Amino acid sequence: MKRMIVHCGPDSTQMALLEDGRLVEYAAESSQKRGLVGSFFKGKVVNVVPGMQAAFVDIGQKKNAFLYIDDLLHPHLEKQPRQKPLISSLLKPGQELVVQVVKDAFGNKGARVTTHYSLPGRWLVYMPTAGYVAVSKKIGLEEERARLRTIGEELRDEEEGLILRTVAENAEPEAIAEDLGMLRERWHHIQRKAEDVRAPSLLHHDLGMLQRLMRDIYSPETDELIMDCREQLEQTTAFLDTMLPGKSPKLMVYGGEEGLFEHYGIRQQLEKDFQRKIWLPGGGYIVWDNTEAMTVIDVNTGRFTGGQTLEETVFQTNMEAAQEIARLVRLRDAGGIIIVDFIDMDREEHQNAVLDMLESSLEGDRTQHHILGWTKLGLLEMTRKRVREENVLLLSE
């Protein structure tokens, strides 16, 4: 069961996600500035850099967006040329094209954009030009995978691509078809608008934080949504009625005297989880450091002395740390390269167990990630897709 706690402040909206009572995700969205990931723009090529196989595109933001050659070629790998062409043969300065933001601007870098367009719905992701059907890897039953793939092939036009999402498991074909129809119409609207406006122009802004959560992970049968803003709740109810007609979601307005985050113990937990030093339940601790290029996490035994031997103490601390690191990676929305310096273990079976614990604890993470394993120096290396800036705690309201 998931419980979503949403606090509406004067300058931002904050969301905390609890899974079986445990805090696993946190996000904040400023009322003055929304992220651009998923949004479509009509842009104008400003500069083409053959040495980088990239182009810079004016989309009307402070910094020009970055378009790499791989994001310009056909989205289906089998339809790409065997030898990658020079980007200067595909784009010229002054050329206008429709692009979609896949990564927000960070620091001195502009947003990253693509021409591999995708529009996520409730049951599927619609890709207007991809030309294939795929099914979420998290759907394990092969019979269900085959059923969804057949439905997708029957529904799509020749050039279209579809990805059946995890929540589409056991979904009715009619619901999937309705979702596809809505996404098709949204794409056609983007195309029509692109013909009528001059570059640079915004063509379509993706949903806000709360609506994305409703679309991506909310289950009306089991999940609860608790908010302290009736107006926002009414908007969310109307959105759910459109997305999931006939359902009776568990939505409620909080009216207690103390703050919403205080009532559910979220504020106190966040203040602990966003410290540089985080204590583990058994007495060990981890140290979390961010650099421009990577996140570095160090594991220490601290006050923990529960094992009968040093190896057992180290192993138990590392197992606790693996679970906690998986939770914190989601909670902080860490991205890029992540290096974990677990305490050295002599036994290979202990190393494998810690790796398995980290992998299983990350199963609920919706963001794409890869655990690469142990380096020669005994460090654990993983990557996680960076889409937005890492979460910053906003608890001043």
Short mmCIF file of C-alpha atoms in Angstrom, two decimals:
data_model
loop_
_atom_site.label_atom_id
_atom_site.label_comp_id
_atom_site.label_asym_id
_atom_site.label_seq_id
_atom_site.Cartn_x
_atom_site.Cartn_y
_atom_site.Cartn_z
CA MET A 1 0.00 0.00 0.00
CA LYS A 2 1.20 3.49 -0.88
CA ARG A 3 0.24 6.66 0.95
CA MET A 4 0.93 9.98 -0.76
CA ILE A 5 1.15 13.02 1.50
CA VAL A 6 0.94 16.37 -0.32
CA HIS A 7 1.57 19.72 1.37
CA CYS A 8 0.57 22.85 -0.55
CA GLY A 9 2.63 25.84 0.56
CA PRO A 10 2.58 29.44 -0.71
CA ASP A 11 5.70 28.98 -2.86
CA SER A 12 5.87 25.25 -3.54
CA THR A 13 4.05 21.92 -3.44
CA GLN A 14 5.79 19.09 -1.61
CA MET A 15 5.04 15.38 -1.88
CA ALA A 16 6.15 12.51 0.33
CA LEU A 17 5.51 8.89 -0.67
CA LEU A 18 5.18 6.20 1.99
CA GLU A 19 5.31 2.51 1.08
CA ASP A 20 4.07 0.27 3.89
CA GLY A 21 4.61 3.19 6.25
CA ARG A 22 8.19 3.90 5.16
CA LEU A 23 9.28 7.11 3.45
CA VAL A 24 10.75 6.29 0.01
CA GLU A 25 10.23 9.34 -2.20
CA TYR A 26 10.15 13.10 -1.79
CA ALA A 27 9.65 15.80 -4.40
CA ALA A 28 9.06 19.53 -4.38
CA GLU A 29 7.83 21.75 -7.20
CA SER A 30 8.15 25.52 -7.09
CA SER A 31 5.09 27.54 -8.05
CA GLN A 32 7.37 29.93 -9.96
CA LYS A 33 9.44 27.35 -11.83
CA ARG A 34 8.40 23.97 -13.20
CA GLY A 35 10.78 21.51 -14.78
CA LEU A 36 10.74 21.07 -18.54
CA VAL A 37 11.32 17.31 -18.84
CA GLY A 38 8.77 15.83 -21.24
CA SER A 39 7.85 19.19 -22.75
CA PHE A 40 7.89 19.85 -26.52
CA PHE A 41 9.37 22.92 -28.20
CA LYS A 42 9.72 24.23 -31.71
CA GLY A 43 13.39 25.14 -31.69
CA LYS A 44 15.90 26.75 -34.03
CA VAL A 45 19.39 25.35 -34.58
CA VAL A 46 21.94 27.93 -33.45
CA ASN A 47 25.18 26.04 -33.93
CA VAL A 48 26.30 22.66 -35.28
CA VAL A 49 29.52 21.23 -33.84
CA PRO A 50 30.78 18.29 -35.98
CA GLY A 51 33.62 17.52 -33.55
CA MET A 52 31.07 16.85 -30.80
CA GLN A 53 28.49 15.29 -33.15
CA ALA A 54 26.02 17.66 -31.51
CA ALA A 55 24.02 20.81 -32.11
CA PHE A 56 22.81 23.65 -29.92
CA VAL A 57 19.15 24.53 -30.28
CA ASP A 58 17.38 27.70 -29.15
CA ILE A 59 14.17 26.68 -27.38
CA GLY A 60 13.54 30.05 -25.74
CA GLN A 61 15.29 29.31 -22.44
CA LYS A 62 18.27 31.09 -20.86
CA LYS A 63 20.68 28.52 -22.28
CA ASN A 64 20.51 26.76 -25.62
CA ALA A 65 19.54 23.10 -25.51
CA PHE A 66 21.94 20.30 -26.46
CA LEU A 67 20.99 17.82 -29.20
CA TYR A 68 23.29 14.82 -29.71
CA ILE A 69 23.49 12.87 -32.97
CA ASP A 70 21.98 9.71 -31.41
CA ASP A 71 18.88 11.72 -30.46
CA LEU A 72 18.52 12.84 -34.07
CA LEU A 73 18.69 9.46 -35.82
CA HIS A 74 15.68 7.13 -36.14
CA PRO A 75 14.49 5.90 -32.71
CA HIS A 76 14.44 2.28 -33.93
CA LEU A 77 18.03 0.98 -33.85
CA GLU A 78 17.41 -1.38 -36.77
CA LYS A 79 16.41 1.57 -38.96
CA GLN A 80 19.52 3.61 -38.24
CA PRO A 81 22.37 3.71 -40.80
CA ARG A 82 25.24 1.28 -40.16
CA GLN A 83 27.74 4.11 -40.19
CA LYS A 84 26.79 7.15 -38.14
CA PRO A 85 26.60 10.23 -40.41
CA LEU A 86 28.08 13.62 -39.58
CA ILE A 87 25.56 15.78 -37.79
CA SER A 88 26.42 18.61 -40.18
CA SER A 89 24.84 16.54 -42.98
CA LEU A 90 21.54 16.42 -41.07
CA LEU A 91 21.28 19.88 -39.49
CA LYS A 92 22.14 23.42 -40.52
CA PRO A 93 22.16 26.66 -38.48
CA GLY A 94 18.80 28.38 -38.75
CA GLN A 95 16.91 25.11 -39.32
CA GLU A 96 13.72 24.67 -37.28
CA LEU A 97 12.61 21.39 -35.75
CA VAL A 98 10.41 19.96 -33.00
CA VAL A 99 12.35 18.69 -29.98
CA GLN A 100 11.42 17.20 -26.61
CA VAL A 101 13.28 17.86 -23.37
CA VAL A 102 14.72 14.69 -21.79
CA LYS A 103 16.94 16.32 -19.17
CA ASP A 104 16.52 19.63 -17.37
CA ALA A 105 19.26 22.26 -17.40
CA PHE A 106 21.92 21.71 -14.71
CA GLY A 107 24.33 24.39 -13.51
CA ASN A 108 26.00 25.84 -16.59
CA LYS A 109 24.55 23.23 -18.95
CA GLY A 110 21.41 23.74 -20.98
CA ALA A 111 18.62 21.20 -21.27
CA ARG A 112 19.17 18.05 -23.33
CA VAL A 113 16.64 17.46 -26.09
CA THR A 114 15.72 14.68 -28.49
CA THR A 115 13.67 13.96 -31.61
CA HIS A 116 12.79 10.51 -30.19
CA TYR A 117 9.38 11.76 -29.11
CA SER A 118 7.40 9.99 -26.39
CA LEU A 119 4.13 10.76 -24.65
CA PRO A 120 3.37 8.77 -21.48
CA GLY A 121 -0.18 7.82 -20.64
CA ARG A 122 -1.65 5.70 -17.88
CA TRP A 123 -1.23 2.32 -19.57
CA LEU A 124 1.36 2.96 -22.26
CA VAL A 125 4.00 5.28 -23.65
CA TYR A 126 3.24 6.50 -27.16
CA MET A 127 6.17 7.05 -29.54
CA PRO A 128 4.87 8.50 -32.84
CA THR A 129 7.76 7.37 -35.06
CA ALA A 130 9.46 4.47 -33.23
CA GLY A 131 7.93 1.58 -35.18
CA TYR A 132 7.90 -1.17 -32.53
CA VAL A 133 6.01 -2.56 -29.51
CA ALA A 134 7.69 -3.27 -26.18
CA VAL A 135 6.43 -4.46 -22.79
CA SER A 136 7.74 -3.39 -19.39
CA LYS A 137 10.40 -5.79 -18.11
CA LYS A 138 8.74 -5.69 -14.69
CA ILE A 139 5.84 -7.74 -16.07
CA GLY A 140 7.24 -11.20 -15.52
CA LEU A 141 4.51 -13.58 -16.70
CA GLU A 142 5.25 -14.45 -20.33
CA GLU A 143 1.58 -15.08 -21.18
CA GLU A 144 0.68 -11.56 -20.04
CA ARG A 145 3.63 -10.09 -21.92
CA ALA A 146 2.49 -11.83 -25.10
CA ARG A 147 -1.12 -10.64 -24.61
CA LEU A 148 -0.03 -7.02 -24.21
CA ARG A 149 2.34 -7.22 -27.17
CA THR A 150 -0.50 -8.56 -29.35
CA ILE A 151 -2.82 -5.76 -28.21
CA GLY A 152 -0.13 -3.19 -29.00
CA GLU A 153 0.53 -4.58 -32.47
CA GLU A 154 -3.19 -4.57 -33.26
CA LEU A 155 -3.66 -0.99 -32.10
CA ARG A 156 -0.63 0.80 -33.52
CA ASP A 157 -0.22 2.24 -36.98
CA GLU A 158 2.83 1.22 -39.01
CA GLU A 159 5.20 3.99 -37.92
CA GLU A 160 4.01 4.20 -34.32
CA GLY A 161 5.76 2.72 -31.33
CA LEU A 162 4.20 1.67 -28.02
CA ILE A 163 5.61 0.64 -24.66
CA LEU A 164 3.09 -1.14 -22.44
CA ARG A 165 3.77 0.05 -18.90
CA THR A 166 3.92 -2.05 -15.74
CA VAL A 167 0.47 -0.84 -14.62
CA ALA A 168 -0.97 -2.22 -17.89
CA GLU A 169 -0.71 -5.75 -16.51
CA ASN A 170 -4.21 -7.28 -16.74
CA ALA A 171 -5.63 -4.04 -18.17
CA GLU A 172 -8.59 -4.32 -20.55
CA PRO A 173 -7.86 -3.80 -24.27
CA GLU A 174 -10.53 -1.07 -24.37
CA ALA A 175 -8.73 0.94 -21.67
CA ILE A 176 -5.42 0.64 -23.52
CA ALA A 177 -7.06 1.70 -26.79
CA GLU A 178 -8.67 4.72 -25.12
CA ASP A 179 -5.30 5.73 -23.67
CA LEU A 180 -3.68 5.44 -27.11
CA GLY A 181 -6.42 7.54 -28.71
CA MET A 182 -5.88 10.34 -26.20
CA LEU A 183 -2.11 10.32 -26.73
CA ARG A 184 -2.49 10.28 -30.52
CA GLU A 185 -4.69 13.35 -30.35
CA ARG A 186 -2.15 15.09 -28.10
CA TRP A 187 0.60 14.40 -30.64
CA HIS A 188 -1.55 15.69 -33.50
CA HIS A 189 -2.20 18.86 -31.49
CA ILE A 190 1.57 19.34 -31.03
CA GLN A 191 2.09 18.90 -34.78
CA ARG A 192 -0.66 21.40 -35.67
CA LYS A 193 0.70 23.96 -33.23
CA ALA A 194 4.23 23.53 -34.59
CA GLU A 195 2.94 24.52 -38.05
CA ASP A 196 1.37 27.72 -36.72
CA VAL A 197 4.10 29.20 -34.50
CA ARG A 198 7.61 30.55 -35.00
CA ALA A 199 10.65 29.14 -33.26
CA PRO A 200 11.45 29.21 -30.43
CA SER A 201 8.03 28.31 -28.97
CA LEU A 202 6.65 25.98 -26.32
CA LEU A 203 4.30 23.45 -27.93
CA HIS A 204 3.32 21.27 -24.98
CA HIS A 205 4.18 21.33 -21.28
CA ASP A 206 4.24 17.99 -19.47
CA LEU A 207 2.05 17.44 -16.42
CA GLY A 208 2.94 18.88 -13.05
CA MET A 209 4.53 16.82 -10.29
CA LEU A 210 1.31 15.65 -8.63
CA GLN A 211 -0.47 14.72 -11.86
CA ARG A 212 2.60 12.76 -13.01
CA LEU A 213 2.46 10.74 -9.80
CA MET A 214 -1.22 10.06 -10.30
CA ARG A 215 -0.58 8.95 -13.86
CA ASP A 216 2.50 6.84 -13.15
CA ILE A 217 2.05 5.06 -9.83
CA TYR A 218 -1.31 5.75 -8.19
CA SER A 219 -3.65 2.78 -7.78
CA PRO A 220 -7.19 3.85 -6.77
CA GLU A 221 -7.95 0.41 -5.33
CA THR A 222 -5.20 0.43 -2.71
CA ASP A 223 -3.43 3.79 -2.44
CA GLU A 224 -4.32 6.83 -0.34
CA LEU A 225 -3.81 10.50 -1.17
CA ILE A 226 -3.90 12.98 1.70
CA MET A 227 -3.61 16.71 1.04
CA ASP A 228 -3.95 19.92 3.02
CA CYS A 229 -5.33 21.96 0.11
CA ARG A 230 -8.94 21.46 -0.96
CA GLU A 231 -8.54 23.31 -4.28
CA GLN A 232 -5.63 21.08 -5.30
CA LEU A 233 -7.60 18.02 -4.21
CA GLU A 234 -10.54 19.01 -6.42
CA GLN A 235 -8.21 19.45 -9.40
CA THR A 236 -6.66 16.04 -8.72
CA THR A 237 -10.10 14.42 -8.45
CA ALA A 238 -11.10 15.87 -11.82
CA PHE A 239 -7.84 14.61 -13.36
CA LEU A 240 -8.40 11.11 -11.98
CA ASP A 241 -11.99 11.08 -13.24
CA THR A 242 -10.62 11.75 -16.72
CA MET A 243 -7.80 9.22 -16.48
CA LEU A 244 -9.61 6.47 -14.55
CA PRO A 245 -13.36 6.93 -15.06
CA GLY A 246 -15.63 4.97 -12.76
CA LYS A 247 -13.02 4.45 -10.06
CA SER A 248 -13.42 5.58 -6.44
CA PRO A 249 -10.00 6.82 -5.36
CA LYS A 250 -9.15 7.24 -1.68
CA LEU A 251 -8.65 11.00 -1.50
CA MET A 252 -8.98 13.12 1.61
CA VAL A 253 -8.28 16.61 2.91
CA TYR A 254 -6.27 16.88 6.11
CA GLY A 255 -7.78 19.21 8.69
CA GLY A 256 -5.65 18.66 11.79
CA GLU A 257 -4.22 21.46 13.91
CA GLU A 258 -0.57 20.52 13.44
CA GLY A 259 1.10 20.60 10.05
CA LEU A 260 0.49 17.72 7.65
CA PHE A 261 4.16 16.70 7.42
CA GLU A 262 4.51 16.93 11.21
CA HIS A 263 1.43 14.79 11.82
CA TYR A 264 2.81 11.92 9.75
CA GLY A 265 6.39 12.31 11.04
CA ILE A 266 7.65 13.21 7.58
CA ARG A 267 9.39 16.47 8.45
CA GLN A 268 11.52 14.82 11.14
CA GLN A 269 12.40 11.91 8.86
CA LEU A 270 13.37 14.18 5.97
CA GLU A 271 15.61 16.28 8.18
CA LYS A 272 17.49 13.09 9.14
CA ASP A 273 17.60 11.60 5.63
CA PHE A 274 19.04 14.72 4.00
CA GLN A 275 21.95 15.03 6.41
CA ARG A 276 25.48 14.26 5.20
CA LYS A 277 25.78 11.61 7.92
CA ILE A 278 22.91 9.13 8.23
CA TRP A 279 22.78 6.60 11.05
CA LEU A 280 21.72 3.01 10.38
CA PRO A 281 19.31 1.14 12.70
CA GLY A 282 22.06 -1.11 14.07
CA GLY A 283 24.49 1.68 14.97
CA GLY A 284 26.54 1.93 11.78
CA TYR A 285 26.34 4.99 9.55
CA ILE A 286 26.83 6.19 6.01
CA VAL A 287 28.35 9.44 4.76
CA TRP A 288 26.81 10.95 1.62
CA ASP A 289 28.84 13.35 -0.54
CA ASN A 290 27.94 14.95 -3.87
CA THR A 291 30.43 16.14 -6.46
CA GLU A 292 29.67 17.60 -9.88
CA ALA A 293 30.44 14.27 -11.54
CA MET A 294 29.16 11.68 -9.07
CA THR A 295 27.67 10.74 -5.73
CA VAL A 296 30.05 9.08 -3.26
CA ILE A 297 28.70 7.06 -0.30
CA ASP A 298 30.91 5.72 2.49
CA VAL A 299 29.78 2.97 4.89
CA ASN A 300 31.14 2.74 8.46
CA THR A 301 30.51 0.37 11.38
CA GLY A 302 30.17 3.24 13.86
CA ARG A 303 28.78 1.97 17.17
CA PHE A 304 27.65 -1.39 15.77
CA THR A 305 29.26 -4.40 17.46
CA GLY A 306 26.50 -6.99 17.03
CA GLY A 307 28.43 -9.63 15.12
CA GLN A 308 30.31 -12.44 16.84
CA THR A 309 33.33 -11.80 14.59
CA LEU A 310 34.67 -8.76 12.75
CA GLU A 311 33.61 -10.25 9.41
CA GLU A 312 30.06 -10.82 10.70
CA THR A 313 29.88 -7.27 12.10
CA VAL A 314 31.03 -5.84 8.77
CA PHE A 315 28.61 -8.02 6.82
CA GLN A 316 25.57 -7.05 8.91
CA THR A 317 26.46 -3.36 8.67
CA ASN A 318 26.84 -3.58 4.90
CA MET A 319 23.50 -5.38 4.54
CA GLU A 320 21.75 -2.63 6.51
CA ALA A 321 23.57 -0.01 4.48
CA ALA A 322 22.53 -1.59 1.15
CA GLN A 323 18.85 -1.36 2.10
CA GLU A 324 19.17 2.21 3.34
CA ILE A 325 21.20 3.39 0.34
CA ALA A 326 18.55 2.02 -2.05
CA ARG A 327 15.88 3.98 -0.17
CA LEU A 328 17.94 7.18 -0.04
CA VAL A 329 18.83 7.02 -3.74
CA ARG A 330 15.10 7.18 -4.52
CA LEU A 331 14.34 9.70 -1.79
CA ARG A 332 17.07 12.13 -2.86
CA ASP A 333 16.56 11.29 -6.56
CA ALA A 334 20.31 10.84 -7.01
CA GLY A 335 21.51 10.54 -10.60
CA GLY A 336 24.61 9.93 -12.67
CA ILE A 337 27.50 7.82 -11.34
CA ILE A 338 27.09 6.51 -7.78
CA ILE A 339 30.05 4.96 -5.97
CA VAL A 340 29.53 3.10 -2.67
CA ASP A 341 32.50 2.32 -0.45
CA PHE A 342 31.14 -0.59 1.57
CA ILE A 343 33.32 -1.89 4.40
CA ASP A 344 35.79 -4.45 3.03
CA MET A 345 34.52 -8.06 3.19
CA ASP A 346 36.78 -11.09 2.92
CA ARG A 347 34.16 -13.64 1.93
CA GLU A 348 32.82 -13.65 -1.63
CA GLU A 349 29.39 -14.93 -0.54
CA HIS A 350 29.03 -11.86 1.67
CA GLN A 351 29.88 -9.57 -1.25
CA ASN A 352 27.28 -11.34 -3.40
CA ALA A 353 24.66 -11.08 -0.65
CA VAL A 354 25.21 -7.33 -0.28
CA LEU A 355 24.93 -6.89 -4.04
CA ASP A 356 21.71 -8.93 -4.10
CA MET A 357 20.29 -6.86 -1.24
CA LEU A 358 20.98 -3.62 -3.09
CA GLU A 359 19.40 -4.95 -6.29
CA SER A 360 16.26 -6.27 -4.58
CA SER A 361 15.85 -3.06 -2.54
CA LEU A 362 15.94 -1.01 -5.76
CA GLU A 363 13.20 -3.03 -7.47
CA GLY A 364 10.59 -0.38 -6.65
CA ASP A 365 12.67 2.41 -8.21
CA ARG A 366 10.92 3.71 -11.36
CA THR A 367 14.01 5.56 -12.57
CA GLN A 368 16.31 3.59 -14.86
CA HIS A 369 19.40 2.34 -13.04
CA HIS A 370 22.21 -0.16 -13.55
CA ILE A 371 24.32 -1.83 -10.88
CA LEU A 372 27.68 -2.46 -12.52
CA GLY A 373 29.21 -4.46 -9.65
CA TRP A 374 32.46 -4.33 -7.73
CA THR A 375 35.50 -2.49 -9.05
CA LYS A 376 39.09 -3.71 -8.65
CA LEU A 377 39.39 -1.39 -5.66
CA GLY A 378 36.42 -3.07 -3.96
CA LEU A 379 33.99 -0.20 -4.57
CA LEU A 380 30.40 -0.76 -5.68
CA GLU A 381 29.61 1.14 -8.88
CA MET A 382 26.15 1.94 -10.22
CA THR A 383 24.49 4.51 -12.46
CA ARG A 384 21.04 6.07 -12.28
CA LYS A 385 19.43 8.16 -14.96
CA ARG A 386 19.69 11.85 -14.20
CA VAL A 387 16.59 13.66 -15.40
CA ARG A 388 16.19 16.50 -12.94
CA GLU A 389 18.43 18.09 -10.36
CA GLU A 390 18.89 16.04 -7.19
CA ASN A 391 16.22 16.80 -4.62
CA VAL A 392 16.78 19.76 -2.33
CA LEU A 393 14.92 19.79 0.96
CA LEU A 394 12.33 22.59 1.24
CA LEU A 395 10.99 22.64 4.78
CA SER A 396 10.99 26.32 5.61
CA GLU A 397 7.25 26.85 5.06
#
